């Protein structure tokens, strides 16, 4: 019999119309998700940061805490964590083997995606570890995402923007409706800055369910000091600090604060959680002279957040940009046109990256021409060229977590 591995399943799986095939897999595994408590998180941007803030504070409070995230940056085991530590190779292989064996008992098992297999394996692992709380990120959307088989104690909706439009719909209201699909009979905390169309869908869902919608109070944020090196701020009279920089991280942090208060986490442990939370490829400083920043912003909304961080910086800015197919690269390039003095385009980090030639043609629509735009397939070489172009200013490497992963792996081979 063929030796099945995670790679035996496709990345996307067969498109879903309901969660029946995933519930069938969970049933064979003994419904491990029913023995766990979840904080379920959906959104376009900020899921990873909010998850990290929450899980750090929960561990500080004494909860045995699991975290399931996507995508990973350097190692697939990043996606399944317990007490903020990656699942061990031994446990990873064990729960994967059990899950794949169960999947093979189901008709049309080749319909399953790698994400579905990993999610079920994570449920098994967290049950094995007697986890108190699992911080669970959705993969794509929410309503039809396989993570949506859980009944959470709390739902969190982070910033919603245009992404995965081929799956979730081209209108922001469609995308928001999918994200809001995770809201169940439990309180929901929402990122405080949403487009009206997104807010309407989330509000409508909470009203239909009859559950509480909690929106952090922006007016209660005071004494903000925001920089690439980290932030300090006050919220509702208490002072906080984050390692991860940028005002969007202040907003992510107050979402986490409101969520953690619902779990009665002490202010001391919330503060410690926020100030120790850090993730790769989130405004990550790779080099200081000249400054090279790695940020996994993968859509227009993320690029806007990155621009805001560096708005006060009156230096020459070079951007290394690569992005995956299916993403709004036109919107991202339009935002970069008012930010980057130089643009270095790259596509060698993933098979499904938008080609340098397509990006080059698109960049000309937004005023990039002549000596301002370059194409270099190899990411590390692209960064080297950008550091030369910036003339002692700064380099921003952005557009995709996969680009960030490729560059980091090149710098720090596993």
Coordinates of C-alpha atoms in Angstrom, one line a residue:
X1 CA 0.0 0.0 0.0
X2 CA 1.2 3.5 -0.9
X3 CA 2.8 5.4 2.0
X4 CA 0.7 8.5 2.3
X5 CA 2.1 11.8 3.6
X6 CA 0.8 15.3 4.0
X7 CA 2.2 16.0 0.5
X8 CA -0.1 13.3 -0.9
X9 CA -2.9 15.8 -0.5
X10 CA -3.3 18.9 -2.6
X11 CA -2.7 22.3 -1.1
X12 CA -6.2 23.6 -1.8
X13 CA -8.3 20.4 -1.9
X14 CA -11.6 20.1 -3.7
X15 CA -13.7 23.3 -3.3
X16 CA -16.2 23.0 -0.5
X17 CA -19.9 23.9 -0.3
X18 CA -20.2 22.7 3.3
X19 CA -18.2 21.3 6.1
X20 CA -19.4 17.7 5.8
X21 CA -16.2 16.1 4.6
X22 CA -14.2 17.7 7.5
X23 CA -16.8 16.7 10.1
X24 CA -16.6 13.2 8.7
X25 CA -12.9 13.2 9.4
X26 CA -13.3 14.6 12.9
X27 CA -15.9 11.9 13.6
X28 CA -13.5 9.1 12.8
X29 CA -10.9 10.7 15.0
X30 CA -13.4 10.9 18.0
X31 CA -14.4 14.5 17.7
X32 CA -11.4 15.9 19.5
X33 CA -12.5 19.5 19.0
X34 CA -15.5 18.9 21.2
X35 CA -13.2 18.4 24.2
X36 CA -11.5 21.8 23.7
X37 CA -12.2 25.5 24.4
X38 CA -11.5 27.8 21.5
X39 CA -10.8 31.5 20.8
X40 CA -11.6 31.5 17.1
X41 CA -10.0 34.3 15.0
X42 CA -10.8 35.4 11.4
X43 CA -9.8 38.4 9.4
X44 CA -7.7 39.5 6.5
X45 CA -4.9 41.2 8.3
X46 CA -3.6 40.9 11.9
X47 CA -4.7 37.4 12.8
X48 CA -1.2 36.2 13.5
X49 CA -0.4 39.2 15.7
X50 CA -3.6 39.1 17.7
X51 CA -3.2 35.3 18.2
X52 CA 0.3 35.8 19.4
X53 CA -0.7 38.6 21.9
X54 CA -3.6 36.5 23.2
X55 CA -1.6 33.2 23.5
X56 CA 1.3 34.8 25.3
X57 CA -0.9 36.4 27.9
X58 CA -2.9 33.2 28.4
X59 CA 0.3 31.2 29.1
X60 CA 1.3 33.9 31.5
X61 CA -2.0 33.5 33.3
X62 CA -1.4 29.8 33.7
X63 CA -3.6 28.4 31.0
X64 CA -2.3 25.4 29.1
X65 CA -2.5 27.1 25.7
X66 CA -2.6 25.9 22.2
X67 CA -2.2 28.0 19.1
X68 CA -3.0 27.0 15.5
X69 CA -2.0 29.5 12.8
X70 CA -1.4 29.9 9.1
X71 CA 0.6 30.3 7.1
X72 CA 4.0 29.4 8.5
X73 CA 7.2 31.3 7.7
X74 CA 10.2 29.0 8.3
X75 CA 8.9 25.6 9.6
X76 CA 5.5 23.9 9.2
X77 CA 5.6 23.0 12.9
X78 CA 5.1 26.8 13.6
X79 CA 1.4 26.2 12.8
X80 CA 0.8 24.0 15.8
X81 CA 2.1 25.3 19.1
X82 CA 1.6 24.5 22.8
X83 CA 2.7 26.9 25.5
X84 CA 4.2 29.0 22.6
X85 CA 6.5 26.2 21.6
X86 CA 6.4 24.4 18.2
X87 CA 5.0 20.8 18.3
X88 CA 7.9 18.4 18.4
X89 CA 8.8 16.4 15.3
X90 CA 7.8 13.2 17.1
X91 CA 4.3 14.5 18.0
X92 CA 3.9 16.1 14.6
X93 CA 4.6 12.9 12.8
X94 CA 2.4 10.9 15.2
X95 CA -0.8 13.0 14.9
X96 CA -0.3 13.4 11.1
X97 CA -0.1 9.6 10.7
X98 CA -3.2 9.1 12.8
X99 CA -5.1 11.8 10.9
X100 CA -4.0 10.5 7.4
X101 CA -5.0 7.0 8.4
X102 CA -8.4 8.2 9.3
X103 CA -8.8 10.2 6.1
X104 CA -8.0 7.1 4.0
X105 CA -11.1 5.4 5.5
X106 CA -13.3 8.0 3.8
X107 CA -14.5 7.8 0.2
X108 CA -13.0 10.4 -2.1
X109 CA -10.2 11.1 0.5
X110 CA -8.2 12.8 -2.2
X111 CA -10.6 15.7 -1.9
X112 CA -9.0 16.7 1.4
X113 CA -6.6 19.7 1.5
X114 CA -3.4 19.8 3.4
X115 CA -5.0 22.4 5.6
X116 CA -7.8 20.1 6.6
X117 CA -5.4 17.3 7.5
X118 CA -3.3 19.7 9.5
X119 CA -6.3 21.2 11.3
X120 CA -7.6 17.8 12.4
X121 CA -4.1 16.8 13.5
X122 CA -3.9 19.9 15.6
X123 CA -7.2 19.1 17.3
X124 CA -5.8 15.7 18.2
X125 CA -2.6 17.1 19.5
X126 CA -4.3 19.7 21.6
X127 CA -6.6 17.1 23.1
X128 CA -3.6 14.9 23.9
X129 CA -1.9 17.8 25.7
X130 CA -5.1 18.4 27.8
X131 CA -5.1 22.0 26.5
X132 CA -7.2 24.5 28.4
X133 CA -7.6 27.1 25.6
X134 CA -6.8 26.9 21.9
X135 CA -6.2 30.1 19.9
X136 CA -7.5 29.0 16.5
X137 CA -6.9 31.0 13.3
X138 CA -9.0 30.4 10.2
X139 CA -7.3 29.6 7.0
X140 CA -9.4 31.3 4.3
X141 CA -12.6 33.1 5.2
X142 CA -14.5 31.6 8.0
X143 CA -18.0 30.3 7.1
X144 CA -16.7 27.4 5.0
X145 CA -13.3 27.2 6.6
X146 CA -12.8 23.8 8.2
X147 CA -11.9 25.4 11.5
X148 CA -15.5 26.5 11.7
X149 CA -16.6 23.1 13.1
X150 CA -15.7 24.4 16.6
X151 CA -18.0 26.1 19.1
X152 CA -15.8 28.9 20.5
X153 CA -15.9 30.6 23.9
X154 CA -15.0 33.8 22.0
X155 CA -14.8 34.9 18.4
X156 CA -12.4 37.6 17.2
X157 CA -12.6 39.5 13.8
X158 CA -9.5 41.3 12.8
X159 CA -9.1 43.9 10.0
X160 CA -11.0 42.9 6.9
X161 CA -9.8 43.8 3.4
X162 CA -9.8 42.4 -0.1
X163 CA -8.2 39.0 -0.3
X164 CA -8.9 35.6 -1.8
X165 CA -11.6 37.3 -3.9
X166 CA -11.7 34.2 -6.2
X167 CA -13.1 32.2 -3.2
X168 CA -14.8 34.7 -1.0
X169 CA -16.3 37.1 -3.5
X170 CA -15.3 40.4 -5.1
X171 CA -17.3 42.6 -2.8
X172 CA -16.1 43.5 0.7
X173 CA -19.5 42.6 2.0
X174 CA -19.1 39.1 0.6
X175 CA -15.7 38.7 2.2
X176 CA -16.9 40.1 5.5
X177 CA -19.9 37.7 5.5
X178 CA -17.5 34.8 5.2
X179 CA -15.3 36.1 8.0
X180 CA -18.4 36.7 10.2
X181 CA -19.4 33.1 9.7
X182 CA -17.3 32.1 12.7
X183 CA -19.5 34.1 15.1
X184 CA -21.5 31.7 17.2
X185 CA -23.3 31.9 20.6
X186 CA -20.4 33.6 22.3
X187 CA -19.1 37.2 22.5
X188 CA -17.3 38.6 19.5
X189 CA -14.4 41.2 19.6
X190 CA -13.9 43.2 16.4
X191 CA -11.0 45.2 15.2
X192 CA -12.1 48.9 15.6
X193 CA -11.3 50.2 12.1
X194 CA -13.5 48.5 9.5
X195 CA -15.0 49.7 6.2
X196 CA -18.7 50.2 6.6
X197 CA -19.6 47.2 4.4
X198 CA -17.6 44.9 6.6
X199 CA -19.0 46.4 9.9
X200 CA -22.5 46.0 8.6
X201 CA -22.0 42.3 7.9
X202 CA -20.4 41.6 11.3
X203 CA -23.1 43.6 13.1
X204 CA -25.8 41.8 11.3
X205 CA -24.4 38.4 12.1
X206 CA -24.1 39.2 15.9
X207 CA -27.7 40.4 15.8
X208 CA -29.0 37.3 14.1
X209 CA -27.1 35.1 16.6
X210 CA -28.1 37.3 19.5
X211 CA -24.6 37.7 20.8
X212 CA -22.5 40.5 22.2
X213 CA -20.3 42.6 19.8
X214 CA -17.3 44.3 21.5
X215 CA -15.5 47.0 19.7
X216 CA -12.4 48.5 21.3
X217 CA -12.8 52.2 22.1
X218 CA -10.4 54.2 20.0
X219 CA -11.0 57.3 22.1
X220 CA -9.6 55.4 25.1
X221 CA -6.2 55.1 23.3
X222 CA -3.9 57.8 24.6
X223 CA -0.2 58.6 24.9
X224 CA 0.7 56.8 21.7
X225 CA 4.4 56.5 20.8
X226 CA 4.7 54.5 17.6
X227 CA 7.8 53.4 15.8
X228 CA 9.3 50.6 13.8
X229 CA 11.1 49.6 17.0
X230 CA 7.9 49.1 19.0
X231 CA 5.0 51.0 20.5
X232 CA 3.9 52.4 23.9
X233 CA 0.4 53.5 24.6
X234 CA -2.3 53.8 27.2
X235 CA -5.7 52.1 26.9
X236 CA -8.5 52.8 29.4
X237 CA -6.0 54.2 31.9
X238 CA -3.5 51.3 31.7
X239 CA -0.1 51.5 30.0
X240 CA 1.1 48.9 27.5
X241 CA 4.1 48.3 25.2
X242 CA 4.6 46.1 22.2
X243 CA 7.8 44.9 20.5
X244 CA 6.0 44.7 17.1
X245 CA 5.9 48.3 15.7
X246 CA 3.4 50.3 13.8
X247 CA 0.0 51.8 14.7
X248 CA -1.8 48.8 13.4
X249 CA -0.1 46.9 16.2
X250 CA -1.6 49.2 18.7
X251 CA -5.0 48.4 17.2
X252 CA -4.3 44.7 17.2
X253 CA -3.2 45.0 20.8
X254 CA -6.4 46.6 22.0
X255 CA -8.4 43.8 20.3
X256 CA -6.3 41.3 22.2
X257 CA -6.8 43.3 25.5
X258 CA -10.5 43.2 25.2
X259 CA -10.5 39.5 24.4
X260 CA -8.2 38.7 27.3
X261 CA -10.3 40.7 29.7
X262 CA -13.3 38.4 28.8
X263 CA -11.1 35.5 30.0
X264 CA -10.3 37.4 33.3
X265 CA -6.6 37.6 32.5
X266 CA -4.8 39.9 34.9
X267 CA -3.5 43.3 33.7
X268 CA 0.0 42.2 34.7
X269 CA -0.2 39.1 32.5
X270 CA -1.8 41.0 29.6
X271 CA 1.0 43.6 29.7
X272 CA 3.7 41.0 29.8
X273 CA 2.1 39.1 26.9
X274 CA 1.9 42.2 24.7
X275 CA 5.5 43.3 25.4
X276 CA 7.0 39.9 24.7
X277 CA 4.9 38.9 21.6
X278 CA 7.0 38.9 18.4
X279 CA 6.6 37.2 15.0
X280 CA 8.9 36.8 12.0
X281 CA 8.1 38.9 9.0
X282 CA 6.0 41.5 10.9
X283 CA 8.1 44.7 10.6
X284 CA 11.1 42.5 11.3
X285 CA 14.4 44.3 11.3
X286 CA 17.0 42.3 9.3
X287 CA 19.7 44.9 9.1
X288 CA 20.3 48.3 10.7
X289 CA 22.7 50.1 8.3
X290 CA 21.1 50.6 6.0
X291 CA 17.8 49.6 7.6
X292 CA 16.2 46.6 6.0
X293 CA 12.7 45.7 7.2
X294 CA 10.9 42.5 6.3
X295 CA 7.1 42.7 6.4
X296 CA 4.7 40.0 5.1
X297 CA 2.0 42.5 4.0
X298 CA 0.2 40.6 1.3
X299 CA -2.6 43.0 0.2
X300 CA -3.3 46.7 -0.2
X301 CA -4.5 47.1 3.4
X302 CA -1.2 45.7 4.7
X303 CA 0.9 48.0 2.4
X304 CA -1.1 51.0 3.7
X305 CA -0.2 50.0 7.3
X306 CA 3.4 49.6 6.4
X307 CA 3.5 53.0 4.7
X308 CA 2.0 54.6 7.8
X309 CA 4.9 53.3 9.9
X310 CA 7.5 55.0 7.7
X311 CA 5.5 58.1 6.8
X312 CA 7.8 60.3 9.1
X313 CA 11.0 58.9 7.6
X314 CA 12.4 61.4 5.1
X315 CA 15.0 59.1 3.6
X316 CA 15.4 57.4 0.3
X317 CA 13.1 54.3 0.3
X318 CA 13.7 51.2 -1.8
X319 CA 11.0 48.5 -1.9
X320 CA 11.6 44.8 -2.8
X321 CA 8.1 43.6 -3.9
X322 CA 6.8 40.1 -4.8
X323 CA 3.3 38.8 -4.5
X324 CA 1.4 35.6 -5.2
X325 CA -1.2 35.0 -7.9
X326 CA -4.7 35.9 -6.9
X327 CA -3.7 38.9 -4.8
X328 CA -4.5 42.5 -5.5
X329 CA -1.1 43.4 -6.9
X330 CA -2.4 46.5 -8.7
X331 CA -3.7 48.0 -5.5
X332 CA -0.5 47.2 -3.7
X333 CA 1.6 48.8 -6.5
X334 CA -0.6 51.9 -6.5
X335 CA 0.1 52.3 -2.8
X336 CA 3.8 51.8 -3.3
X337 CA 3.9 54.5 -6.1
X338 CA 3.6 57.2 -3.5
X339 CA 6.1 55.6 -1.1
X340 CA 9.0 54.0 -2.9
X341 CA 11.8 56.0 -4.6
X342 CA 12.9 52.7 -6.1
X343 CA 11.0 49.4 -6.8
X344 CA 12.8 46.1 -7.1
X345 CA 10.4 43.4 -8.4
X346 CA 11.0 39.7 -7.6
X347 CA 9.3 36.4 -8.4
X348 CA 11.7 33.6 -7.6
X349 CA 10.3 32.8 -4.1
X350 CA 7.3 30.7 -5.1
X351 CA 6.0 28.9 -8.2
X352 CA 2.7 30.8 -8.1
X353 CA 4.3 34.3 -7.7
X354 CA 3.2 37.0 -10.2
X355 CA 6.0 37.1 -12.8
X356 CA 8.4 40.0 -12.8
X357 CA 7.4 40.9 -16.3
X358 CA 3.7 41.2 -15.3
X359 CA 4.6 43.3 -12.3
X360 CA 6.9 45.5 -14.4
X361 CA 4.1 46.2 -16.9
X362 CA 1.7 46.9 -14.1
X363 CA 4.1 49.2 -12.2
X364 CA 4.3 51.5 -15.3
X365 CA 0.6 52.3 -14.8
X366 CA 1.5 54.0 -11.5
X367 CA 4.5 56.0 -12.7
X368 CA 7.3 53.6 -12.1
X369 CA 9.6 54.0 -15.1
X370 CA 13.2 54.4 -16.2
X371 CA 15.7 54.0 -13.4
X372 CA 13.1 53.6 -10.7
X373 CA 12.1 50.0 -11.3
X374 CA 14.1 46.8 -11.6
X375 CA 13.4 43.1 -11.9
X376 CA 15.5 40.5 -10.1
X377 CA 14.1 37.0 -9.8
X378 CA 16.3 35.9 -6.9
X379 CA 15.1 37.5 -3.7
X380 CA 18.4 37.8 -1.9
X381 CA 20.0 39.5 -4.9
X382 CA 16.9 41.8 -5.1
X383 CA 17.5 42.9 -1.5
X384 CA 21.2 43.5 -2.2
X385 CA 20.3 45.8 -5.2
X386 CA 17.7 47.6 -3.1
X387 CA 20.3 48.3 -0.3
X388 CA 22.6 49.9 -3.0
X389 CA 19.7 51.9 -4.4
X390 CA 18.5 53.3 -1.1
X391 CA 21.8 55.2 -0.5
X392 CA 21.8 54.7 3.2
X393 CA 18.1 55.1 3.5
X394 CA 15.8 52.1 4.1
X395 CA 14.7 49.0 2.3
X396 CA 11.2 47.4 2.8
X397 CA 10.8 43.8 1.6
X398 CA 7.1 43.1 1.3
X399 CA 4.2 41.6 -0.6
X400 CA 4.1 38.0 0.6
X401 CA 4.8 35.8 3.6
X402 CA 6.3 33.4 1.1
X403 CA 8.7 36.1 0.0
X404 CA 9.6 36.7 3.6
X405 CA 10.0 33.0 4.2
X406 CA 12.3 32.6 1.1
X407 CA 14.5 35.4 2.2
X408 CA 14.8 34.3 5.8
X409 CA 15.5 30.7 4.8
X410 CA 18.3 31.9 2.6
X411 CA 19.7 34.0 5.5
X412 CA 19.2 31.3 8.2
X413 CA 19.0 27.9 6.6
X414 CA 17.1 25.3 8.6

